[in-house]
PDB file of C-alpha atoms in Angstrom:
ATOM      1  CA  MET A   1     102.079  80.037 178.266  1.00 48.00           C
ATOM      2  CA  ALA A   2     104.599  82.389 179.683  1.00 52.00           C
ATOM      3  CA  ASP A   3     105.347  79.923 182.328  1.00 67.00           C
ATOM      4  CA  ASN A   4     106.605  77.470 179.570  1.00 78.00           C
ATOM      5  CA  LYS A   5     109.424  79.680 178.611  1.00 85.00           C
ATOM      6  CA  HIS A   6     112.754  78.435 179.129  1.00 85.00           C
ATOM      7  CA  VAL A   7     116.341  78.487 177.623  1.00 86.00           C
ATOM      8  CA  ASP A   8     117.057  76.122 174.915  1.00 81.00           C
ATOM      9  CA  GLU A   9     120.135  74.315 175.879  1.00 80.00           C
ATOM     10  CA  ALA A  10     121.496  73.665 172.542  1.00 82.00           C
ATOM     11  CA  THR A  11     121.277  77.043 171.177  1.00 85.00           C
ATOM     12  CA  GLY A  12     121.101  79.382 174.358  1.00 84.00           C
ATOM     13  CA  THR A  13     117.949  81.032 172.908  1.00 87.00           C
ATOM     14  CA  THR A  14     114.780  81.474 174.846  1.00 89.00           C
ATOM     15  CA  THR A  15     111.705  79.635 173.683  1.00 88.00           C
ATOM     16  CA  VAL A  16     108.327  81.650 173.171  1.00 87.00           C
ATOM     17  CA  GLY A  17     106.392  79.051 175.103  1.00 84.00           C
ATOM     18  CA  HIS A  18     104.640  77.201 172.187  1.00 82.00           C
ATOM     19  CA  GLU A  19     105.086  73.382 172.173  1.00 82.00           C
ATOM     20  CA  TRP A  20     103.420  70.971 169.599  1.00 84.00           C
ATOM     21  CA  ASP A  21     104.028  67.354 170.071  1.00 84.00           C
ATOM     22  CA  GLY A  22     107.538  68.127 171.781  1.00 81.00           C
ATOM     23  CA  ILE A  23     108.564  70.829 168.839  1.00 86.00           C
ATOM     24  CA  GLU A  24     109.224  74.100 170.408  1.00 86.00           C
ATOM     25  CA  GLU A  25     109.516  77.594 168.751  1.00 88.00           C
ATOM     26  CA  LEU A  26     112.549  79.732 169.609  1.00 88.00           C
ATOM     27  CA  ASP A  27     112.268  83.373 170.144  1.00 87.00           C
ATOM     28  CA  THR A  28     115.362  84.039 167.921  1.00 88.00           C
ATOM     29  CA  PRO A  29     115.924  87.937 167.496  1.00 88.00           C
ATOM     30  CA  MET A  30     115.951  89.406 163.939  1.00 90.00           C
ATOM     31  CA  PRO A  31     119.396  90.068 162.714  1.00 93.00           C
ATOM     32  CA  ARG A  32     120.806  93.720 163.261  1.00 95.00           C
ATOM     33  CA  TRP A  33     121.351  94.278 159.484  1.00 97.00           C
ATOM     34  CA  TRP A  34     117.865  93.439 158.823  1.00 96.00           C
ATOM     35  CA  LEU A  35     116.320  95.569 161.284  1.00 96.00           C
ATOM     36  CA  ILE A  36     118.495  98.575 160.153  1.00 97.00           C
ATOM     37  CA  THR A  37     117.365  97.861 156.728  1.00 97.00           C
ATOM     38  CA  LEU A  38     113.583  97.819 157.849  1.00 97.00           C
ATOM     39  CA  TYR A  39     113.657 101.110 159.766  1.00 97.00           C
ATOM     40  CA  ALA A  40     115.829 102.646 156.912  1.00 98.00           C
ATOM     41  CA  THR A  41     112.859 101.791 154.451  1.00 97.00           C
ATOM     42  CA  ILE A  42     110.261 103.054 156.823  1.00 97.00           C
ATOM     43  CA  VAL A  43     112.273 106.544 156.846  1.00 97.00           C
ATOM     44  CA  PHE A  44     112.622 106.726 153.392  1.00 97.00           C
ATOM     45  CA  SER A  45     108.765 105.987 152.573  1.00 96.00           C
ATOM     46  CA  ILE A  46     107.964 109.065 154.896  1.00 96.00           C
ATOM     47  CA  GLY A  47     110.294 111.196 153.348  1.00 96.00           C
ATOM     48  CA  TYR A  48     109.052 110.027 149.657  1.00 95.00           C
ATOM     49  CA  CYS A  49     105.382 110.600 150.704  1.00 94.00           C
ATOM     50  CA  ILE A  50     106.533 114.153 151.693  1.00 94.00           C
ATOM     51  CA  LEU A  51     108.429 114.951 148.575  1.00 95.00           C
ATOM     52  CA  TYR A  52     106.823 113.243 145.937  1.00 94.00           C
ATOM     53  CA  PRO A  53     102.873 112.437 144.822  1.00 93.00           C
ATOM     54  CA  ALA A  54     102.018 109.370 146.995  1.00 90.00           C
ATOM     55  CA  TRP A  55      98.560 109.206 148.486  1.00 90.00           C
ATOM     56  CA  PRO A  56      95.678 108.722 146.081  1.00 90.00           C
ATOM     57  CA  LEU A  57      92.784 111.259 146.304  1.00 89.00           C
ATOM     58  CA  LEU A  58      89.182 111.515 144.491  1.00 89.00           C
ATOM     59  CA  SER A  59      90.669 113.087 141.079  1.00 86.00           C
ATOM     60  CA  SER A  60      94.338 113.292 141.590  1.00 85.00           C
ATOM     61  CA  ALA A  61      96.971 112.631 144.417  1.00 88.00           C
ATOM     62  CA  THR A  62      99.019 114.694 146.894  1.00 90.00           C
ATOM     63  CA  ARG A  63     101.408 116.982 145.048  1.00 89.00           C
ATOM     64  CA  GLY A  64     104.581 116.515 147.380  1.00 92.00           C
ATOM     65  CA  THR A  65     106.828 119.547 148.233  1.00 93.00           C
ATOM     66  CA  LEU A  66     109.006 118.939 145.157  1.00 93.00           C
ATOM     67  CA  GLY A  67     106.116 119.551 142.770  1.00 90.00           C
ATOM     68  CA  TRP A  68     107.258 116.623 140.593  1.00 92.00           C
ATOM     69  CA  SER A  69     104.976 114.580 138.631  1.00 90.00           C
ATOM     70  CA  SER A  70     105.353 111.855 135.906  1.00 90.00           C
ATOM     71  CA  HIS A  71     103.069 113.751 133.593  1.00 89.00           C
ATOM     72  CA  ALA A  72     105.088 116.786 133.588  1.00 91.00           C
ATOM     73  CA  GLN A  73     108.245 114.954 133.107  1.00 93.00           C
ATOM     74  CA  PHE A  74     106.825 113.092 130.245  1.00 94.00           C
ATOM     75  CA  ASP A  75     105.772 116.400 128.783  1.00 94.00           C
ATOM     76  CA  ALA A  76     109.141 117.861 129.083  1.00 94.00           C
ATOM     77  CA  GLU A  77     110.663 114.872 127.498  1.00 95.00           C
ATOM     78  CA  MET A  78     108.309 115.104 124.621  1.00 93.00           C
ATOM     79  CA  ALA A  79     108.952 118.918 124.179  1.00 95.00           C
ATOM     80  CA  ALA A  80     112.495 118.219 124.310  1.00 95.00           C
ATOM     81  CA  ASP A  81     112.410 115.454 121.588  1.00 91.00           C
ATOM     82  CA  ALA A  82     110.045 117.940 119.459  1.00 90.00           C
ATOM     83  CA  ASN A  83     112.824 120.568 119.427  1.00 94.00           C
ATOM     84  CA  ARG A  84     115.416 118.118 118.310  1.00 92.00           C
ATOM     85  CA  LYS A  85     113.322 116.911 115.603  1.00 91.00           C
ATOM     86  CA  ALA A  86     112.059 120.253 114.658  1.00 95.00           C
ATOM     87  CA  PRO A  87     114.648 121.052 111.852  1.00 95.00           C
ATOM     88  CA  VAL A  88     113.931 117.669 110.116  1.00 94.00           C
ATOM     89  CA  MET A  89     110.124 118.134 110.471  1.00 95.00           C
ATOM     90  CA  LEU A  90     110.520 121.580 108.899  1.00 96.00           C
ATOM     91  CA  ALA A  91     112.497 120.348 106.038  1.00 96.00           C
ATOM     92  CA  LEU A  92     109.891 117.607 105.298  1.00 96.00           C
ATOM     93  CA  ALA A  93     107.212 120.249 105.586  1.00 96.00           C
ATOM     94  CA  GLN A  94     108.823 122.320 103.058  1.00 96.00           C
ATOM     95  CA  ILE A  95     110.141 119.806 100.591  1.00 96.00           C
ATOM     96  CA  PRO A  96     107.607 118.244  97.858  1.00 96.00           C
ATOM     97  CA  ILE A  97     107.208 114.828  98.338  1.00 96.00           C
ATOM     98  CA  GLU A  98     108.194 113.826  94.774  1.00 95.00           C
ATOM     99  CA  ARG A  99     111.543 115.605  95.223  1.00 95.00           C
ATOM    100  CA  LEU A 100     112.338 113.796  98.481  1.00 96.00           C
ATOM    101  CA  PRO A 101     114.595 111.083  96.928  1.00 95.00           C
ATOM    102  CA  GLU A 102     117.017 113.849  95.962  1.00 95.00           C
ATOM    103  CA  ASN A 103     117.996 114.103  99.739  1.00 95.00           C
ATOM    104  CA  SER A 104     119.071 110.884 100.968  1.00 95.00           C
ATOM    105  CA  LYS A 105     119.341 111.899 104.612  1.00 95.00           C
ATOM    106  CA  LEU A 106     115.814 113.448 104.641  1.00 96.00           C
ATOM    107  CA  LEU A 107     114.392 110.561 102.838  1.00 96.00           C
ATOM    108  CA  ALA A 108     115.843 108.042 105.463  1.00 96.00           C
ATOM    109  CA  ALA A 109     114.408 110.264 108.228  1.00 96.00           C
ATOM    110  CA  ALA A 110     111.026 110.329 106.620  1.00 97.00           C
ATOM    111  CA  GLU A 111     111.242 106.570 106.128  1.00 97.00           C
ATOM    112  CA  GLU A 112     112.106 106.019 109.921  1.00 96.00           C
ATOM    113  CA  GLY A 113     109.268 108.159 111.083  1.00 96.00           C
ATOM    114  CA  GLY A 114     106.831 106.650 108.684  1.00 97.00           C
ATOM    115  CA  ARG A 115     107.746 103.248 109.999  1.00 97.00           C
ATOM    116  CA  SER A 116     106.940 104.320 113.667  1.00 96.00           C
ATOM    117  CA  ALA A 117     103.453 105.961 112.390  1.00 97.00           C
ATOM    118  CA  PHE A 118     102.535 102.826 110.659  1.00 98.00           C
ATOM    119  CA  LYS A 119     102.993 100.613 113.719  1.00 97.00           C
ATOM    120  CA  VAL A 120     100.435 103.069 115.313  1.00 97.00           C
ATOM    121  CA  TYR A 121      97.798 103.639 112.507  1.00 97.00           C
ATOM    122  CA  CYS A 122      98.091 101.036 109.959  1.00 97.00           C
ATOM    123  CA  VAL A 123      99.108  97.474 111.397  1.00 97.00           C
ATOM    124  CA  GLN A 124      95.583  96.870 112.387  1.00 96.00           C
ATOM    125  CA  CYS A 125      94.599  96.430 108.812  1.00 96.00           C
ATOM    126  CA  HIS A 126      97.750  95.905 106.887  1.00 96.00           C
ATOM    127  CA  GLY A 127      99.685  94.015 109.422  1.00 96.00           C
ATOM    128  CA  SER A 128     102.889  94.401 111.390  1.00 92.00           C
ATOM    129  CA  GLY A 129     104.961  93.605 108.076  1.00 93.00           C
ATOM    130  CA  ALA A 130     102.610  95.403 105.745  1.00 95.00           C
ATOM    131  CA  ALA A 131     101.634  92.092 103.881  1.00 95.00           C
ATOM    132  CA  GLY A 132      97.850  92.687 104.342  1.00 94.00           C
ATOM    133  CA  SER A 133      95.129  89.938 104.611  1.00 94.00           C
ATOM    134  CA  LYS A 134      91.987  89.117 102.889  1.00 94.00           C
ATOM    135  CA  GLY A 135      90.593  92.553 101.824  1.00 94.00           C
ATOM    136  CA  TYR A 136      93.710  94.511 102.899  1.00 95.00           C
ATOM    137  CA  PRO A 137      96.031  94.985 100.398  1.00 95.00           C
ATOM    138  CA  ASN A 138      99.742  93.790 100.542  1.00 95.00           C
ATOM    139  CA  LEU A 139     102.017  97.000 100.552  1.00 95.00           C
ATOM    140  CA  ASN A 140     105.304  94.987  99.948  1.00 94.00           C
ATOM    141  CA  ASP A 141     104.510  93.892  96.223  1.00 91.00           C
ATOM    142  CA  ASP A 142     104.319  96.053  93.098  1.00 89.00           C
ATOM    143  CA  ASP A 143     100.542  96.006  92.551  1.00 91.00           C
ATOM    144  CA  TRP A 144      98.735  99.283  92.696  1.00 94.00           C
ATOM    145  CA  LEU A 145      95.198 100.057  91.876  1.00 93.00           C
ATOM    146  CA  TRP A 146      95.947 103.993  91.629  1.00 94.00           C
ATOM    147  CA  GLY A 147      99.657 104.070  91.504  1.00 93.00           C
ATOM    148  CA  GLY A 148     102.677 103.568  93.545  1.00 94.00           C
ATOM    149  CA  ASP A 149     104.859 106.880  93.189  1.00 96.00           C
ATOM    150  CA  LEU A 150     105.382 108.863  96.226  1.00 96.00           C
ATOM    151  CA  LYS A 151     102.883 111.511  95.254  1.00 96.00           C
ATOM    152  CA  THR A 152     100.071 109.252  94.553  1.00 96.00           C
ATOM    153  CA  ILE A 153     100.538 107.355  97.775  1.00 97.00           C
ATOM    154  CA  GLN A 154     100.269 110.376  99.589  1.00 97.00           C
ATOM    155  CA  GLN A 155      97.334 111.405  97.729  1.00 97.00           C
ATOM    156  CA  THR A 156      95.656 108.155  98.746  1.00 97.00           C
ATOM    157  CA  LEU A 157      96.376 108.646 102.262  1.00 98.00           C
ATOM    158  CA  ILE A 158      95.154 112.090 102.536  1.00 98.00           C
ATOM    159  CA  HIS A 159      91.918 111.530 100.856  1.00 98.00           C
ATOM    160  CA  GLY A 160      91.579 107.538 101.621  1.00 97.00           C
ATOM    161  CA  ILE A 161      89.614 105.125  99.599  1.00 96.00           C
ATOM    162  CA  ARG A 162      85.794 105.447  99.263  1.00 96.00           C
ATOM    163  CA  GLN A 163      85.809 107.868 102.236  1.00 96.00           C
ATOM    164  CA  PRO A 164      82.218 109.333 102.749  1.00 95.00           C
ATOM    165  CA  GLY A 165      82.176 112.985 102.711  1.00 94.00           C
ATOM    166  CA  ASP A 166      85.485 113.328 100.981  1.00 95.00           C
ATOM    167  CA  ASP A 167      85.099 114.618  97.374  1.00 95.00           C
ATOM    168  CA  GLU A 168      88.607 113.637  96.393  1.00 96.00           C
ATOM    169  CA  THR A 169      88.636 110.447  97.687  1.00 97.00           C
ATOM    170  CA  ARG A 170      89.722 107.400  95.523  1.00 96.00           C
ATOM    171  CA  MET A 171      86.410 106.028  94.243  1.00 95.00           C
ATOM    172  CA  SER A 172      85.514 102.977  92.205  1.00 93.00           C
ATOM    173  CA  GLN A 173      82.650 100.797  92.349  1.00 93.00           C
ATOM    174  CA  MET A 174      82.175  97.553  90.372  1.00 95.00           C
ATOM    175  CA  PRO A 175      78.371  96.656  89.842  1.00 96.00           C
ATOM    176  CA  PRO A 176      77.010  93.767  91.507  1.00 97.00           C
ATOM    177  CA  PHE A 177      76.312  91.668  88.390  1.00 97.00           C
ATOM    178  CA  GLY A 178      74.409  88.894  90.209  1.00 97.00           C
ATOM    179  CA  ARG A 179      72.510  90.911  92.819  1.00 97.00           C
ATOM    180  CA  ASP A 180      71.485  93.513  90.260  1.00 97.00           C
ATOM    181  CA  GLY A 181      70.367  90.871  87.716  1.00 97.00           C
ATOM    182  CA  ILE A 182      72.824  92.044  85.182  1.00 97.00           C
ATOM    183  CA  LEU A 183      74.104  88.443  84.537  1.00 97.00           C
ATOM    184  CA  THR A 184      72.921  85.030  85.340  1.00 97.00           C
ATOM    185  CA  PRO A 185      74.457  82.680  87.851  1.00 97.00           C
ATOM    186  CA  ALA A 186      75.613  80.721  84.801  1.00 98.00           C
ATOM    187  CA  GLU A 187      76.839  83.642  82.958  1.00 98.00           C
ATOM    188  CA  ILE A 188      78.857  84.703  86.019  1.00 98.00           C
ATOM    189  CA  GLY A 189      80.220  81.178  86.028  1.00 98.00           C
ATOM    190  CA  ASP A 190      81.415  81.898  82.634  1.00 98.00           C
ATOM    191  CA  VAL A 191      83.204  85.202  83.448  1.00 98.00           C
ATOM    192  CA  VAL A 192      84.860  83.583  86.395  1.00 98.00           C
ATOM    193  CA  SER A 193      86.303  80.934  83.999  1.00 98.00           C
ATOM    194  CA  PHE A 194      87.469  83.442  81.717  1.00 98.00           C
ATOM    195  CA  VAL A 195      89.115  85.484  84.744  1.00 98.00           C
ATOM    196  CA  ARG A 196      90.770  82.137  85.863  1.00 98.00           C
ATOM    197  CA  THR A 197      92.159  81.473  82.447  1.00 97.00           C
ATOM    198  CA  VAL A 198      93.667  85.083  81.814  1.00 97.00           C
ATOM    199  CA  SER A 199      95.333  84.776  85.351  1.00 96.00           C
ATOM    200  CA  HIS A 200      96.874  81.230  84.362  1.00 96.00           C
ATOM    201  CA  GLN A 201      94.949  79.070  86.898  1.00 96.00           C
ATOM    202  CA  GLU A 202      92.747  77.172  84.356  1.00 96.00           C
ATOM    203  CA  PRO A 203      93.269  76.289  80.688  1.00 97.00           C
ATOM    204  CA  ALA A 204      90.893  77.834  78.244  1.00 97.00           C
ATOM    205  CA  ASP A 205      87.819  75.937  77.941  1.00 97.00           C
ATOM    206  CA  ALA A 206      84.151  76.710  76.247  1.00 98.00           C
ATOM    207  CA  SER A 207      83.014  78.225  79.602  1.00 97.00           C
ATOM    208  CA  SER A 208      86.117  80.848  79.460  1.00 97.00           C
ATOM    209  CA  GLN A 209      85.315  81.353  75.776  1.00 97.00           C
ATOM    210  CA  ARG A 210      81.771  82.273  76.422  1.00 97.00           C
ATOM    211  CA  GLY A 211      82.974  84.294  79.333  1.00 97.00           C
ATOM    212  CA  ALA A 212      85.449  86.307  77.339  1.00 97.00           C
ATOM    213  CA  ALA A 213      82.544  87.561  75.322  1.00 97.00           C
ATOM    214  CA  LEU A 214      80.635  88.556  78.394  1.00 98.00           C
ATOM    215  CA  PHE A 215      83.857  89.948  79.850  1.00 97.00           C
ATOM    216  CA  ALA A 216      84.250  92.297  76.612  1.00 97.00           C
ATOM    217  CA  ALA A 217      80.644  93.427  76.905  1.00 97.00           C
ATOM    218  CA  ASN A 218      80.626  93.941  80.721  1.00 97.00           C
ATOM    219  CA  CYS A 219      83.947  94.394  82.305  1.00 97.00           C
ATOM    220  CA  ALA A 220      86.319  95.595  79.459  1.00 97.00           C
ATOM    221  CA  ALA A 221      85.165  99.314  80.058  1.00 96.00           C
ATOM    222  CA  CYS A 222      87.219  99.255  83.502  1.00 96.00           C
ATOM    223  CA  HIS A 223      89.554  96.390  83.393  1.00 97.00           C
ATOM    224  CA  GLY A 224      90.659  96.799  79.906  1.00 96.00           C
ATOM    225  CA  ASN A 225      90.298  94.585  76.817  1.00 95.00           C
ATOM    226  CA  ASP A 226      93.519  92.765  78.050  1.00 96.00           C
ATOM    227  CA  ALA A 227      92.086  92.568  81.643  1.00 97.00           C
ATOM    228  CA  LYS A 228      95.105  94.334  82.783  1.00 96.00           C
ATOM    229  CA  GLY A 229      93.290  96.999  84.732  1.00 95.00           C
ATOM    230  CA  ASN A 230      93.150 100.854  84.644  1.00 95.00           C
ATOM    231  CA  ARG A 231      94.817 102.865  87.314  1.00 93.00           C
ATOM    232  CA  ALA A 232      92.695 105.802  86.490  1.00 92.00           C
ATOM    233  CA  LEU A 233      89.347 103.829  87.664  1.00 93.00           C
ATOM    234  CA  GLY A 234      91.148 101.923  90.297  1.00 94.00           C
ATOM    235  CA  ALA A 235      90.385  98.665  88.368  1.00 95.00           C
ATOM    236  CA  PRO A 236      92.715  95.815  89.082  1.00 95.00           C
ATOM    237  CA  ASN A 237      95.125  93.811  86.950  1.00 96.00           C
ATOM    238  CA  LEU A 238      93.413  90.504  86.508  1.00 97.00           C
ATOM    239  CA  THR A 239      96.229  88.707  84.861  1.00 96.00           C
ATOM    240  CA  ASP A 240      98.661  88.979  87.505  1.00 93.00           C
ATOM    241  CA  SER A 241      97.509  86.424  89.931  1.00 86.00           C
ATOM    242  CA  ILE A 242      97.464  89.002  92.845  1.00 93.00           C
ATOM    243  CA  TRP A 243      94.153  89.162  94.623  1.00 95.00           C
ATOM    244  CA  LEU A 244      92.650  91.528  97.222  1.00 95.00           C
ATOM    245  CA  TYR A 245      90.130  88.859  98.053  1.00 96.00           C
ATOM    246  CA  GLY A 246      91.254  85.809  96.684  1.00 95.00           C
ATOM    247  CA  GLY A 247      91.265  84.313  93.183  1.00 96.00           C
ATOM    248  CA  ASP A 248      89.583  80.789  93.673  1.00 97.00           C
ATOM    249  CA  ARG A 249      86.405  80.230  91.891  1.00 97.00           C
ATOM    250  CA  GLN A 250      84.138  80.452  94.967  1.00 97.00           C
ATOM    251  CA  THR A 251      85.636  83.901  96.112  1.00 97.00           C
ATOM    252  CA  LEU A 252      85.627  85.158  92.268  1.00 97.00           C
ATOM    253  CA  THR A 253      82.148  84.209  92.109  1.00 98.00           C
ATOM    254  CA  GLU A 254      81.120  86.183  95.296  1.00 98.00           C
ATOM    255  CA  THR A 255      83.178  89.247  93.826  1.00 97.00           C
ATOM    256  CA  VAL A 256      81.116  89.134  90.401  1.00 98.00           C
ATOM    257  CA  THR A 257      77.856  88.584  92.320  1.00 98.00           C
ATOM    258  CA  ASN A 258      77.930  91.159  95.025  1.00 97.00           C
ATOM    259  CA  SER A 259      81.008  93.003  94.193  1.00 96.00           C
ATOM    260  CA  ARG A 260      83.295  94.591  96.857  1.00 95.00           C
ATOM    261  CA  TYR A 261      83.372  98.015  98.613  1.00 94.00           C
ATOM    262  CA  GLY A 262      86.333  98.184 101.086  1.00 94.00           C
ATOM    263  CA  ILE A 263      86.990 101.626 102.627  1.00 95.00           C
ATOM    264  CA  MET A 264      90.332 103.044 103.948  1.00 96.00           C
ATOM    265  CA  PRO A 265      90.124 106.079 106.051  1.00 96.00           C
ATOM    266  CA  ALA A 266      91.022 109.674 104.810  1.00 97.00           C
ATOM    267  CA  TRP A 267      94.070 110.182 107.074  1.00 98.00           C
ATOM    268  CA  GLY A 268      94.202 113.913 106.027  1.00 96.00           C
ATOM    269  CA  THR A 269      91.669 114.828 108.616  1.00 95.00           C
ATOM    270  CA  ARG A 270      93.404 112.817 111.326  1.00 96.00           C
ATOM    271  CA  LEU A 271      97.197 113.097 111.079  1.00 97.00           C
ATOM    272  CA  ASP A 272      99.403 116.147 110.073  1.00 96.00           C
ATOM    273  CA  PRO A 273     100.853 116.470 106.606  1.00 97.00           C
ATOM    274  CA  VAL A 274     104.274 115.947 107.541  1.00 97.00           C
ATOM    275  CA  THR A 275     103.178 112.483 109.270  1.00 97.00           C
ATOM    276  CA  ILE A 276     101.246 111.467 105.982  1.00 98.00           C
ATOM    277  CA  LYS A 277     104.664 112.324 104.102  1.00 97.00           C
ATOM    278  CA  MET A 278     106.450 110.239 106.229  1.00 97.00           C
ATOM    279  CA  LEU A 279     103.880 107.288 105.878  1.00 98.00           C
ATOM    280  CA  ALA A 280     104.067 107.572 102.180  1.00 97.00           C
ATOM    281  CA  ALA A 281     107.740 107.502 102.055  1.00 97.00           C
ATOM    282  CA  TYR A 282     107.707 104.368 104.067  1.00 97.00           C
ATOM    283  CA  VAL A 283     105.013 102.576 102.308  1.00 97.00           C
ATOM    284  CA  HIS A 284     107.018 103.643  98.989  1.00 97.00           C
ATOM    285  CA  SER A 285     110.167 101.981 100.520  1.00 96.00           C
ATOM    286  CA  LEU A 286     108.571  98.542 101.441  1.00 95.00           C
ATOM    287  CA  GLY A 287     109.625  97.279  98.003  1.00 82.00           C
ATOM    288  CA  GLY A 288     106.927  98.096  95.643  1.00 82.00           C
ATOM    289  CA  GLY A 289     107.386 101.650  95.335  1.00 88.00           C
ATOM    290  CA  GLU A 290     107.322 103.501  91.700  1.00 89.00           C
ATOM    291  CA  ALA A 291     109.348 106.412  90.639  1.00 89.00           C
ATOM    292  CA  PHE A 292     107.340 109.544  90.205  1.00 85.00           C
ATOM    293  CA  VAL A 293     106.806 110.605  86.602  1.00 78.00           C
ATOM    294  CA  PRO A 294     105.715 114.500  86.251  1.00 75.00           C
ATOM    295  CA  GLU A 295     102.855 115.128  84.427  1.00 65.00           C
ATOM    296  CA  LYS A 296     103.541 116.424  81.094  1.00 58.00           C
ATOM    297  CA  GLY A 297     101.880 120.080  80.419  1.00 51.00           C
ATOM    298  CA  PRO A 298     101.191 121.650  77.153  1.00 54.00           C
ATOM    299  CA  PRO A 299     104.393 122.287  74.888  1.00 54.00           C
ATOM    300  CA  ALA A 300     105.961 125.800  75.333  1.00 47.00           C
ATOM    301  CA  PRO A 301     105.184 128.008  72.516  1.00 51.00           C
ATOM    302  CA  ALA A 302     108.188 128.476  69.958  1.00 48.00           C
ATOM    303  CA  PRO A 303     110.320 131.597  70.513  1.00 47.00           C
ATOM    304  CA  ALA A 304     108.876 134.540  67.904  1.00 48.00           C
ATOM    305  CA  THR A 305     111.674 135.076  65.073  1.00 47.00           C
ATOM    306  CA  PRO A 306     112.996 138.437  65.910  1.00 46.00           C
ATOM    307  CA  ALA A 307     112.221 141.411  63.231  1.00 45.00           C
ATOM    308  CA  PRO A 308     115.390 142.237  61.278  1.00 47.00           C
ATOM    309  CA  VAL A 309     117.118 145.410  62.500  1.00 41.00           C
ATOM    310  CA  LYS A 310     117.379 148.328  59.935  1.00 43.00           C
ATOM    311  CA  GLN A 311     120.466 150.108  60.081  1.00 41.00           C
ATOM    312  CA  ASN A 312     121.611 153.525  58.842  1.00 43.00           C
ATOM    313  CA  VAL A 313     124.591 152.852  56.568  1.00 39.00           C
ATOM    314  CA  GLY A 314     124.696 156.683  55.464  1.00 40.00           C
ATOM    315  CA  PRO A 315     124.039 158.293  52.137  1.00 35.00           C
TER     316      PRO A 315
END
C-alpha cells in the first residue's frame, strides 16, 4: 500500500495509499490549534486526576492531593445555610403558633419554609397544588373535619389521623352500616337519597323522606340533626357538596355500606417541631385557614370587697 502513496496535484498533500474505485484518501495533517487543544486537555486531565477525586475504587474513590470532595462542599454549604436561617428558626421555635400572625415577617418565613417542606412530604397525597384527590382532602377550601386554625392544623400534623400507636391521633370511625347488617340495602338507598337531598343534588321524594328518619336514628349522633357535621368527632358536613370520596349515589352507597378509614401519618415522629409549625402555616395560608379562637377558661373570681378601715379620731 505504501507504494501507492503519491502527492495529490490539486492539493499538494500526500495520499495514504488507499484507493476505492478511483477515490483516494489524503493524509491531511491535523490543524495546529486542534493538536494544541488536544495536548492541553491531556495535561489538564492528568493534573485533575492528581488534585481531585477521579478514579473509582471498590467503596470510594481516589481522594486527590487537595482533599476536596463534593460531599464535604455540600455539607459546608448546608451548614452555612443553617447558620443563616438559625435566627429565624429559633424565633419560630419559641413563638406559640397561634401568635404567629402577629409577626408578619416571621409568618411569611414560616409559610415559605412550609411550602418547601410540603413539596417534599405532602404532595404525594395532596398534590402539588394541595387540591387533593379522591380520599385525600383538598387543602385549599374552607372545609375542615377537625378545624382549620393554626393550632388545630398543627395538632393534626403532629398526631396524624387514625395513626396506630398514637393516643392523641385524630380518630373517627363511621360504622359499616351494610357490612355489619345495621341497615338493609334498601334502607341504605333511602339514607343516600336523604344525603343527596340535603346536599342539593336531588329533590326530596319518598325515598329521602324515609331516609330522613333513618338518618335521625343512625347518623345524627355524629353528623347532627341538620347533617352539618361535628368537628369534635371529625364528622363531615353533608350539606356543603364538598366530598372526600365523592357524592354520587354509587360512591355514597359504598361509603355507608362499608365506611371509610383513611390514615394520615403522625408527622410528630418524623419531622422536627419547627418544620411542622411551618407546614401548618403554609396549609393555613392556602385559602381556607381560620382564625384562632382561644379556649374560654372559667371566669375569674370577683375581687373581694375590702373591709372598712377603722380610724382613731381621738377622744
